[in-house]
Short mmCIF file of N, CA, C and O in Angstrom, two decimals:
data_model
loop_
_atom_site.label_atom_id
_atom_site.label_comp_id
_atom_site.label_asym_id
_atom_site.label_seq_id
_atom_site.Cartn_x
_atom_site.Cartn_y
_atom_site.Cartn_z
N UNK Q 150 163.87 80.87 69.42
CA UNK Q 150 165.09 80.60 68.72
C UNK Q 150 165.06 81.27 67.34
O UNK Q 150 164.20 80.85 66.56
N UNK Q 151 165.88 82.25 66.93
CA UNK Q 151 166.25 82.25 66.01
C UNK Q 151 166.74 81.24 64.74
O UNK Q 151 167.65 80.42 64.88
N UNK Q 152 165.97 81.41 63.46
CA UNK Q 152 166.78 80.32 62.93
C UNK Q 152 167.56 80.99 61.72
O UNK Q 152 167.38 81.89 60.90
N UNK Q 153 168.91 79.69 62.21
CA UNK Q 153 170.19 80.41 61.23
C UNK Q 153 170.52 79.35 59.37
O UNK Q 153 171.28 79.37 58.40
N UNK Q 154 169.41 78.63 59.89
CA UNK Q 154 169.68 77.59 58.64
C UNK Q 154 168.63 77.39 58.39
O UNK Q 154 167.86 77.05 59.28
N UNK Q 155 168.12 77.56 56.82
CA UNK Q 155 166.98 77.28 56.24
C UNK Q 155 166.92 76.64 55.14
O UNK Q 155 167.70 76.83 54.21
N UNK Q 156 165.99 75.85 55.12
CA UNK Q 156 165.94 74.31 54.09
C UNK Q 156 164.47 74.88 53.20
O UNK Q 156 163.36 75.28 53.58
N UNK Q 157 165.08 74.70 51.87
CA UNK Q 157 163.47 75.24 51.26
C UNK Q 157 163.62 73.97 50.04
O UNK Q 157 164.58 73.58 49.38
N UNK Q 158 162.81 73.74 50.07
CA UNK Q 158 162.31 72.45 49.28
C UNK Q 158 161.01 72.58 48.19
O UNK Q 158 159.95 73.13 48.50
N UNK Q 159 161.23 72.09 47.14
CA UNK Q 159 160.61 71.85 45.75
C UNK Q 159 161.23 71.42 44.80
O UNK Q 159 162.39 71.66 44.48
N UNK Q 160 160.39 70.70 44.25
CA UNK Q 160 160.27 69.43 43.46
C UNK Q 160 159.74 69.59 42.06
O UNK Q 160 159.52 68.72 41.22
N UNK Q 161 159.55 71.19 41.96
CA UNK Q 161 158.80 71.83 40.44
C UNK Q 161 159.86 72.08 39.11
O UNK Q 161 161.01 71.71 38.87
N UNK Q 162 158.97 72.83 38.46
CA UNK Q 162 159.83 73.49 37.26
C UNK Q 162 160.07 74.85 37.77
O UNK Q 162 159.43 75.56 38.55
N UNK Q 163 161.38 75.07 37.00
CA UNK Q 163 162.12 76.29 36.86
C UNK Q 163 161.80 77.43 37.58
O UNK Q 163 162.53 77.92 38.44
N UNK Q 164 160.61 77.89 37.23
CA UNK Q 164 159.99 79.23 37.28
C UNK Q 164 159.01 78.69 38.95
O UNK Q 164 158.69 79.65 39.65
N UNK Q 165 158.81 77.96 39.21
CA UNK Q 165 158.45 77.57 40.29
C UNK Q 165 159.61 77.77 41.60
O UNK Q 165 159.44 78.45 42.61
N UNK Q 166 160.40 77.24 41.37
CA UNK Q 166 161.78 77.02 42.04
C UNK Q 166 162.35 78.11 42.20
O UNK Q 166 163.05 78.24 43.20
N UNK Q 167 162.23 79.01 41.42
CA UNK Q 167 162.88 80.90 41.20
C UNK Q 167 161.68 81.74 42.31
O UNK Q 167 161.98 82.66 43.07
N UNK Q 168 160.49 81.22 42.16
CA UNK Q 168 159.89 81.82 43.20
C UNK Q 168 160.01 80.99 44.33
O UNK Q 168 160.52 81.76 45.14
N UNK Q 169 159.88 80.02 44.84
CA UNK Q 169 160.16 79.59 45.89
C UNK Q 169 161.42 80.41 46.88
O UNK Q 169 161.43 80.78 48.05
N UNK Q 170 162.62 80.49 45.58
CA UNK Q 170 164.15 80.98 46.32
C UNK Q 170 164.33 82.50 46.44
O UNK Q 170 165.27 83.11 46.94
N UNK Q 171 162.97 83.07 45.74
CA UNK Q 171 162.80 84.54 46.08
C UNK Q 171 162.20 84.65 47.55
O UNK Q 171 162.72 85.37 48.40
N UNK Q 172 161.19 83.96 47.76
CA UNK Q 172 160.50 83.56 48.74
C UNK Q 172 161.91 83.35 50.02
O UNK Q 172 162.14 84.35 50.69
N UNK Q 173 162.52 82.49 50.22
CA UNK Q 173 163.56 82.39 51.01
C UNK Q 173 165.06 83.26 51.17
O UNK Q 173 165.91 83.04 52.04
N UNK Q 174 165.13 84.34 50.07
CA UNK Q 174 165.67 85.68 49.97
C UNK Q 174 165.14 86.57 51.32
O UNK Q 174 165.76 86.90 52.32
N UNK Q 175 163.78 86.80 50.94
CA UNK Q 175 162.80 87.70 51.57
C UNK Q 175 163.24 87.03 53.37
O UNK Q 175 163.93 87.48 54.28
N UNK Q 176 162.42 85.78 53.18
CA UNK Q 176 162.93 85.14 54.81
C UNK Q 176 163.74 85.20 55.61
O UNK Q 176 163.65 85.28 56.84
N UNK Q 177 165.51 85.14 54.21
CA UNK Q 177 166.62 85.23 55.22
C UNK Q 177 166.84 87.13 55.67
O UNK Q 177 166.93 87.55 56.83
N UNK Q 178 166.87 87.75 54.75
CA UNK Q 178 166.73 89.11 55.06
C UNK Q 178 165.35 89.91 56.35
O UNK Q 178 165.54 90.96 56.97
N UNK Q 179 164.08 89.04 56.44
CA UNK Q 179 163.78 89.57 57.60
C UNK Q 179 164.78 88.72 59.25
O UNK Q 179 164.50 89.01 60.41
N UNK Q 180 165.55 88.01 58.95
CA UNK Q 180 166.31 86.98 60.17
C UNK Q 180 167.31 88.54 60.29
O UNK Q 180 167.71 89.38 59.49
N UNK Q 181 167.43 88.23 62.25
CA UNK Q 181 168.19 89.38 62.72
C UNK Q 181 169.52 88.77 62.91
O UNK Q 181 169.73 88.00 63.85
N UNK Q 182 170.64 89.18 61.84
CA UNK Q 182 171.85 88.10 61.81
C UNK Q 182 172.08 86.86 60.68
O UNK Q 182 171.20 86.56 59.87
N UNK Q 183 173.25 86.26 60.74
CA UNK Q 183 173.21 85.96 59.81
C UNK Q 183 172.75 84.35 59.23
O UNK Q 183 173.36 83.41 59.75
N UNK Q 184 172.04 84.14 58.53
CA UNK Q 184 170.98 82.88 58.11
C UNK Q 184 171.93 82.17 56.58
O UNK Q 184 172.57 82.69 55.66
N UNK Q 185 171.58 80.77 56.96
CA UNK Q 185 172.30 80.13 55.57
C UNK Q 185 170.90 79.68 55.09
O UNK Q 185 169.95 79.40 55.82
N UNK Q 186 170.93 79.64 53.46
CA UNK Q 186 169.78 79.21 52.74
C UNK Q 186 170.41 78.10 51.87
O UNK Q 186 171.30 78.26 51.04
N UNK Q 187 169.43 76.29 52.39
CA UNK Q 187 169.79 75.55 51.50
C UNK Q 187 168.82 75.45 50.50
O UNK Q 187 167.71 75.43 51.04
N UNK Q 188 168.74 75.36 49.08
CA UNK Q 188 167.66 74.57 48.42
C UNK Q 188 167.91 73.10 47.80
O UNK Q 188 169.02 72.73 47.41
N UNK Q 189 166.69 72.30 47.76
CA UNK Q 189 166.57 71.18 47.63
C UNK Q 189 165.69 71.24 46.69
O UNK Q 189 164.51 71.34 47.02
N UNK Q 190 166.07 71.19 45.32
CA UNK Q 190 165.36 71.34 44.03
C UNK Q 190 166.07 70.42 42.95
O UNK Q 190 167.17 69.94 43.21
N UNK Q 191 165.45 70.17 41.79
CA UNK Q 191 166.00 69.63 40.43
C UNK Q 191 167.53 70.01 40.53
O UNK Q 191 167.87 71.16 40.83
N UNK Q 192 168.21 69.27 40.34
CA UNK Q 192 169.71 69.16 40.52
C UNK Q 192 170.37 70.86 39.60
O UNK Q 192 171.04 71.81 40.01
N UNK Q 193 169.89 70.61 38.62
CA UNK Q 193 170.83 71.63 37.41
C UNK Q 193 170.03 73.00 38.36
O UNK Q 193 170.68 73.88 38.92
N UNK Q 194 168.62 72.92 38.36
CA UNK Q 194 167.79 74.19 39.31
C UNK Q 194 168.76 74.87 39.94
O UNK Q 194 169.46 75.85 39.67
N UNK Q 195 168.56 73.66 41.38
CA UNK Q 195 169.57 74.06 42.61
C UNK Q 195 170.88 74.73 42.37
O UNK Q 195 171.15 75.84 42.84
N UNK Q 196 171.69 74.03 41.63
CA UNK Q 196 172.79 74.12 41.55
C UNK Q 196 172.90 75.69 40.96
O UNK Q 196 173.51 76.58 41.54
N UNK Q 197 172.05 75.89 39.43
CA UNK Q 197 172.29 77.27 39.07
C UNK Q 197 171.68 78.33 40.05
O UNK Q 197 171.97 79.45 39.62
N UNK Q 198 171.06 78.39 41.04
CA UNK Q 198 170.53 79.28 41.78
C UNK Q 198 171.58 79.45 43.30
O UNK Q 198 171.77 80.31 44.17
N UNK Q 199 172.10 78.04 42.96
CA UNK Q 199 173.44 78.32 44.12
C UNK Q 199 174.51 79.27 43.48
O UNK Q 199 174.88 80.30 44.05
N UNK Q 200 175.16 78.74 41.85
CA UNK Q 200 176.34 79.26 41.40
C UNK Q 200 175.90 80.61 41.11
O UNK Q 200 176.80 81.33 40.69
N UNK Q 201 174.37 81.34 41.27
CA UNK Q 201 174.03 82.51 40.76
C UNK Q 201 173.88 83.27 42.30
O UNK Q 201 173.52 84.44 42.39
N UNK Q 202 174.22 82.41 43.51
CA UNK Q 202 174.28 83.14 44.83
C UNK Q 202 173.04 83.82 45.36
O UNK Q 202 172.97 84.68 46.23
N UNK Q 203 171.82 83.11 44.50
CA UNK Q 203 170.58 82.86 45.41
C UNK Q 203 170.46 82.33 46.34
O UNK Q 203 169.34 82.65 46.75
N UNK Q 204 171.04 81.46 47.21
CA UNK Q 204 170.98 80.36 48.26
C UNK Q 204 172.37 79.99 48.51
O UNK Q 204 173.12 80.12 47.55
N UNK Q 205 172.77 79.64 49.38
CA UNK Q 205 174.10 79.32 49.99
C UNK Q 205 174.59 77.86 49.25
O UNK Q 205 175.60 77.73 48.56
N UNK Q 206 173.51 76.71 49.61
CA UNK Q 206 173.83 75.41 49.08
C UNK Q 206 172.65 75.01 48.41
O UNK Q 206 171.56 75.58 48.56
N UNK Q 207 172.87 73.96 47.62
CA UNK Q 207 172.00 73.00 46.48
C UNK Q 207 172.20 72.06 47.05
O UNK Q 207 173.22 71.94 47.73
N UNK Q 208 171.13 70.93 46.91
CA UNK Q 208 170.75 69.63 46.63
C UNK Q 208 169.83 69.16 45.82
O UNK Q 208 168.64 69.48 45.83
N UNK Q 209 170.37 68.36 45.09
CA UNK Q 209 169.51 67.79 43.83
C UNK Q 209 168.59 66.94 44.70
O UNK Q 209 169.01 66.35 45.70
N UNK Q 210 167.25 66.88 44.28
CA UNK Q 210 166.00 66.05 44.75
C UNK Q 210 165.84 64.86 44.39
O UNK Q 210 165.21 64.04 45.06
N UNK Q 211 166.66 64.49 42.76
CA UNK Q 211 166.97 63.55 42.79
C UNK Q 211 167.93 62.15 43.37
O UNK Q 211 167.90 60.92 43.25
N UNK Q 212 168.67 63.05 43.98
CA UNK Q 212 169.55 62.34 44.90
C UNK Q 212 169.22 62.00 46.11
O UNK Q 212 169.81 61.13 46.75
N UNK Q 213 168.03 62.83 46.63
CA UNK Q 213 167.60 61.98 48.12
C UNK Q 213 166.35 60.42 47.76
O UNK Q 213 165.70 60.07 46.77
N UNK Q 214 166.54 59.85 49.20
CA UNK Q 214 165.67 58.49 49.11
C UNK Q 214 164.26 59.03 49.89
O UNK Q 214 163.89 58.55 50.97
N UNK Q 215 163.51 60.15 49.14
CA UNK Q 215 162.54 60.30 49.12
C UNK Q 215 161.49 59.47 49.41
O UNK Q 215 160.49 59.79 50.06
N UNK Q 216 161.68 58.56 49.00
CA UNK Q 216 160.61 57.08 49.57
C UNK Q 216 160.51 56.49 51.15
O UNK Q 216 159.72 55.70 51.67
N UNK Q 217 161.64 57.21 51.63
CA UNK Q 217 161.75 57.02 53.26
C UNK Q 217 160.42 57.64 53.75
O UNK Q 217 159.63 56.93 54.35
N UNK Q 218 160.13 59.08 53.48
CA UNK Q 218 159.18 59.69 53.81
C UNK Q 218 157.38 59.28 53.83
O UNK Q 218 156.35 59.74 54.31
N UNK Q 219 157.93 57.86 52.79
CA UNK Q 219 156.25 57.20 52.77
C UNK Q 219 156.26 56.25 53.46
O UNK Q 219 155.20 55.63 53.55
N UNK Q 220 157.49 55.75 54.25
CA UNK Q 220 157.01 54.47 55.06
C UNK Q 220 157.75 54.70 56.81
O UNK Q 220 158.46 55.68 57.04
N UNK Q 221 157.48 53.81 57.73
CA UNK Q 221 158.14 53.99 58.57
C UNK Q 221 159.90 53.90 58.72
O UNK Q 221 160.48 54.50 59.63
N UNK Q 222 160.45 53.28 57.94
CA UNK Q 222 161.96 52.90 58.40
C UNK Q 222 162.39 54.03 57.96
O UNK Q 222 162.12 54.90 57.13
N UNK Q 223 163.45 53.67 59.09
CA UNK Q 223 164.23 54.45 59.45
C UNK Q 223 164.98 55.75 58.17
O UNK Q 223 165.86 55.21 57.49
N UNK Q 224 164.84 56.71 57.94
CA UNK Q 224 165.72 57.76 57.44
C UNK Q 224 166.92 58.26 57.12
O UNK Q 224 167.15 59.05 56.20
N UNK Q 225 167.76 57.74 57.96
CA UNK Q 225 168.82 58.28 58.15
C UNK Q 225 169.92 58.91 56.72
O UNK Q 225 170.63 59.91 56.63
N UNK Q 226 169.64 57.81 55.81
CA UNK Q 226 170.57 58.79 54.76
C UNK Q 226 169.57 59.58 54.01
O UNK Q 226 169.86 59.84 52.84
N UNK Q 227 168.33 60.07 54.52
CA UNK Q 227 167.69 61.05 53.95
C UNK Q 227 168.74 62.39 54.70
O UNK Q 227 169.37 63.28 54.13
N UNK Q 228 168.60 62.05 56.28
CA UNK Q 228 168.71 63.06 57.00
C UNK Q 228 170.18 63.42 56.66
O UNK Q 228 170.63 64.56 56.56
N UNK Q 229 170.66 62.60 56.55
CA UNK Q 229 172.64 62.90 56.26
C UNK Q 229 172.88 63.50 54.99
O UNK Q 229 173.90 64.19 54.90
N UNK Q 230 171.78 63.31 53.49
CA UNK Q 230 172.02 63.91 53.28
C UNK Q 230 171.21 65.52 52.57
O UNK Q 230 171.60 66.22 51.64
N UNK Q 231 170.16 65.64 53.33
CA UNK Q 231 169.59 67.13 53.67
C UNK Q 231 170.27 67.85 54.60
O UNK Q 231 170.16 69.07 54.59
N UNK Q 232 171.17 67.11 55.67
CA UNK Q 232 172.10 68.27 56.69
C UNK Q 232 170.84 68.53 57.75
O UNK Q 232 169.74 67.99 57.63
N UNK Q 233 171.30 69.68 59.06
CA UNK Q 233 170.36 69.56 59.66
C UNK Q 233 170.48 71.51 59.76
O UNK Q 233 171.43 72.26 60.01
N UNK Q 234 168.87 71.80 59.39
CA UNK Q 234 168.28 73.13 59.55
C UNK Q 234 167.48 73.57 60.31
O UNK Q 234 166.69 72.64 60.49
N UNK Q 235 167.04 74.76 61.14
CA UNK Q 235 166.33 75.07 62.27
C UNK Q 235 164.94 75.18 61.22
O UNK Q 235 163.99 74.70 61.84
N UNK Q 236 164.64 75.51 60.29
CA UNK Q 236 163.07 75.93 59.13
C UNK Q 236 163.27 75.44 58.45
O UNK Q 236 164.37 75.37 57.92
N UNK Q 237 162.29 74.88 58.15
CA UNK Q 237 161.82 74.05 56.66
C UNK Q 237 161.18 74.78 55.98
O UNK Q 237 160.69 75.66 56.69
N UNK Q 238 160.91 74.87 54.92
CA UNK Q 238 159.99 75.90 53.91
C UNK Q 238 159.83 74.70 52.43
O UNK Q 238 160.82 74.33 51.81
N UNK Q 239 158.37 74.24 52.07
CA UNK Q 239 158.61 72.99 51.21
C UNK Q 239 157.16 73.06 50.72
O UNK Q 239 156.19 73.42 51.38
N UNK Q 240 157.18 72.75 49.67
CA UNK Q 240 156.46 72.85 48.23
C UNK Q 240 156.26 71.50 48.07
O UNK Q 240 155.39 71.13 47.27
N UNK Q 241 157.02 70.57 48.78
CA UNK Q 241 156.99 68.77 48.44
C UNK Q 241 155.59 68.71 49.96
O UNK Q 241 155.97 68.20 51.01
N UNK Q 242 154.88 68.97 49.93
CA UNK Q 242 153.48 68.53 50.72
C UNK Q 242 152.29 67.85 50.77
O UNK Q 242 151.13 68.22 50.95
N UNK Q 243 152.96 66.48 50.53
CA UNK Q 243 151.74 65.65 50.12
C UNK Q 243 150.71 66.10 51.22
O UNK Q 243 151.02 66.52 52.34
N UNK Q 244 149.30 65.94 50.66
CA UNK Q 244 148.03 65.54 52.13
C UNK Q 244 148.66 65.20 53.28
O UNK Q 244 148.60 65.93 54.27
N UNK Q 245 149.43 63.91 53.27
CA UNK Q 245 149.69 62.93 54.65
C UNK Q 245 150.75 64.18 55.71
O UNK Q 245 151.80 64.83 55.61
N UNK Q 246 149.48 63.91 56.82
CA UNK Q 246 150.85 64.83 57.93
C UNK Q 246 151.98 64.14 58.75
O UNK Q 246 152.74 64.60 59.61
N UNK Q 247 151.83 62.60 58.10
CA UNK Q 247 152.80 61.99 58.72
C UNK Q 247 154.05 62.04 57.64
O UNK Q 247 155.19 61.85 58.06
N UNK Q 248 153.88 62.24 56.57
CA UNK Q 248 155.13 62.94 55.67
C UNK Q 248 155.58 63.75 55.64
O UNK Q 248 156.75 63.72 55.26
N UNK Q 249 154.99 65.01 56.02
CA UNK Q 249 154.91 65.74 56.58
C UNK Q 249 156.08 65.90 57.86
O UNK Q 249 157.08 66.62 57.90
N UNK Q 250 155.72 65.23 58.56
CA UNK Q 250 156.72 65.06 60.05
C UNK Q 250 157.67 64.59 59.59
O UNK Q 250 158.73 65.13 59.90
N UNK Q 251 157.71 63.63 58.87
CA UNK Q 251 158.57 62.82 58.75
C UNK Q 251 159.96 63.36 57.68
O UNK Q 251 161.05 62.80 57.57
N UNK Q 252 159.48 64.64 56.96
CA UNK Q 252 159.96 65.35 56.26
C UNK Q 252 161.32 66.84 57.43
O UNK Q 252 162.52 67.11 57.43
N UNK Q 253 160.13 67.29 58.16
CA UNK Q 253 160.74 67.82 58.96
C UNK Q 253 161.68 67.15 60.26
O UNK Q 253 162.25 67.87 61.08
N UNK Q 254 161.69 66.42 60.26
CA UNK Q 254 162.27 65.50 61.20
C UNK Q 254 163.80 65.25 60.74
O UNK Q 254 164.84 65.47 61.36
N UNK Q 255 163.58 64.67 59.26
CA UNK Q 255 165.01 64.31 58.59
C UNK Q 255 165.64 65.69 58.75
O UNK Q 255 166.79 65.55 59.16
N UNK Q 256 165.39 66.68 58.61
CA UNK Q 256 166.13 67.92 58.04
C UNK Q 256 166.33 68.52 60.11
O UNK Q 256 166.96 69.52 60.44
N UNK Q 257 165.79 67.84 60.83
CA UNK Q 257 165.82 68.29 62.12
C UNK Q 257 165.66 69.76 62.45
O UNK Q 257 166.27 70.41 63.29
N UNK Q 258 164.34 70.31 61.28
CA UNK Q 258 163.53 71.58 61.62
C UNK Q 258 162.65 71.52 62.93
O UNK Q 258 162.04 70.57 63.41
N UNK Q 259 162.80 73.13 63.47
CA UNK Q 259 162.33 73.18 64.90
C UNK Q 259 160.79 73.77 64.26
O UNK Q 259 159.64 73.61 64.67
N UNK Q 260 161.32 74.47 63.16
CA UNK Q 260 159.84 75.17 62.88
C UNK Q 260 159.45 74.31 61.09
O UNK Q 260 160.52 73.81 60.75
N UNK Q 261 158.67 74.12 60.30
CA UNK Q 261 158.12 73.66 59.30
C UNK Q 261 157.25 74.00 58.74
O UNK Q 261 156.25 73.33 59.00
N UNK Q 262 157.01 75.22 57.61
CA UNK Q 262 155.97 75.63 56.73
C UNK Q 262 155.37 74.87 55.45
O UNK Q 262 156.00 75.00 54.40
N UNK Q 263 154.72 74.43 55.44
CA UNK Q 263 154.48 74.14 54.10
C UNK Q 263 153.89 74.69 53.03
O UNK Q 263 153.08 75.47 53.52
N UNK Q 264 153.80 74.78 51.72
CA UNK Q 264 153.35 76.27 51.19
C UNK Q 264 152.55 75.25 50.01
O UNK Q 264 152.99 74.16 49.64
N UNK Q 265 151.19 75.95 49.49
CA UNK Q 265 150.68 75.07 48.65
C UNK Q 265 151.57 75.70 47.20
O UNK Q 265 152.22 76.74 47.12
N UNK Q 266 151.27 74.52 46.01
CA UNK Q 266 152.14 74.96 44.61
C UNK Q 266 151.05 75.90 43.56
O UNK Q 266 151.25 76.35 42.43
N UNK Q 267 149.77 75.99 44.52
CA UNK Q 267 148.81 76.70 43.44
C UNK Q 267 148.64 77.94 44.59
O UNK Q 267 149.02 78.06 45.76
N UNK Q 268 147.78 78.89 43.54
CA UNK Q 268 147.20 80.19 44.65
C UNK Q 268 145.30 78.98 45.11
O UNK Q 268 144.79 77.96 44.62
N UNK Q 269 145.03 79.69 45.95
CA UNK Q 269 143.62 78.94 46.22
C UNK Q 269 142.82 79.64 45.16
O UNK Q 269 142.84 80.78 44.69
N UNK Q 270 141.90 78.24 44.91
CA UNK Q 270 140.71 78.54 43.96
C UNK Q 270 140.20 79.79 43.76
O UNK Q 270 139.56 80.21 44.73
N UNK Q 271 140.27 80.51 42.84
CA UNK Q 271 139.28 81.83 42.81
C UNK Q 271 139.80 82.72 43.31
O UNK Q 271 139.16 83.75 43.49
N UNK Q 272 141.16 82.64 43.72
CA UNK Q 272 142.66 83.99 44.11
C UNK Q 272 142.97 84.85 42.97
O UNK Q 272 143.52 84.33 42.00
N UNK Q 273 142.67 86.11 42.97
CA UNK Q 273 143.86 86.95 42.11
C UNK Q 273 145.18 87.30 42.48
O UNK Q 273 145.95 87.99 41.82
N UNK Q 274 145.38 86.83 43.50
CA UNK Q 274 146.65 86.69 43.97
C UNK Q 274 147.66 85.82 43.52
O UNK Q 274 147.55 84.62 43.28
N UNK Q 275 149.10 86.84 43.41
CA UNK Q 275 150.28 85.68 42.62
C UNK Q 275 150.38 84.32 43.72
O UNK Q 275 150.00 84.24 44.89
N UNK Q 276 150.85 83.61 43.10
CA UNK Q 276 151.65 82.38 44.15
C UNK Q 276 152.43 82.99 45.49
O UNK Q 276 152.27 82.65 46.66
N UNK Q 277 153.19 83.83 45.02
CA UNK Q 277 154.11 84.36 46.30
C UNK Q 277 153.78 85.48 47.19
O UNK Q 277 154.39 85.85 48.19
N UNK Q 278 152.38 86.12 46.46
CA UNK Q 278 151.52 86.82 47.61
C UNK Q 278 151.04 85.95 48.35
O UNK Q 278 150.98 86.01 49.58
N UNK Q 279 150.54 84.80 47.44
CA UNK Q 279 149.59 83.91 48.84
C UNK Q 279 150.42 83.29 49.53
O UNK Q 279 150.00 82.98 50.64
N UNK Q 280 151.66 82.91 49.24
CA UNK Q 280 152.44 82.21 50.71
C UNK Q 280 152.84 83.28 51.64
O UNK Q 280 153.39 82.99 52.71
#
């Protein structure tokens, strides 16, 4: 499957968030056809990287019930309001792989990357070489 909707997620500062949505530039341009890019970042972030036509749509991070993701009940106005995307791409990666799932699940991704927020120990590599 091709995917036509992509959810990229982080929870950082500025300059974090600008590479992340470069990162999902690159993604939608290797897709054969045409791909929507949401981000799910710091509200003012999102929003200026939407009105600057980096990404299709914004969602402020503060506005989801993020806390769904640490327990079992049920989700649902996580999922209603992340929308539903075929890729996940997310910088929010705690350890737990059941947050993990439970992350990709709300957003009803078929595929789910998670990308660490540092380069690995002892990398001369930028952040966005190593993802």
């Amino acid at each position: 499957m091709i995917p036509r909707r992509i959810l990229g997620f982080h929870s950082g500062a500025l300059g974090d968030v600008i590479l992340l949505a470069h990162l999902l530039g690159r993604l939608r341009r290797m897709i054969d056809g045409p791909a929507a890019v949401t981000l799910a970042a710091g509200g003012e972030k999102a929003r200026l990287l939407e009105a600057l036509g980096v990404v299709d749509a914004a969602v402020a991070v503060e506005s989801l019930p993020l806390e769904t993701l640490f327990s079992e009940a049920p989700a649902a106005l996580l999922s209603q309001r992340l929308g539903r995307h075929d890729w996940l791409v997310s910088c929010f990666a705690p350890a737990d792989p059941a947050v993990r799932r439970r992350l990709a699940e709300a957003c009803g991704a078929a595929r789910a990357d998670f990308l660490p927020v540092r380069p690995p120990a002892g990398s001369s590599k930028h952040l966005l070489d190593a993802w």
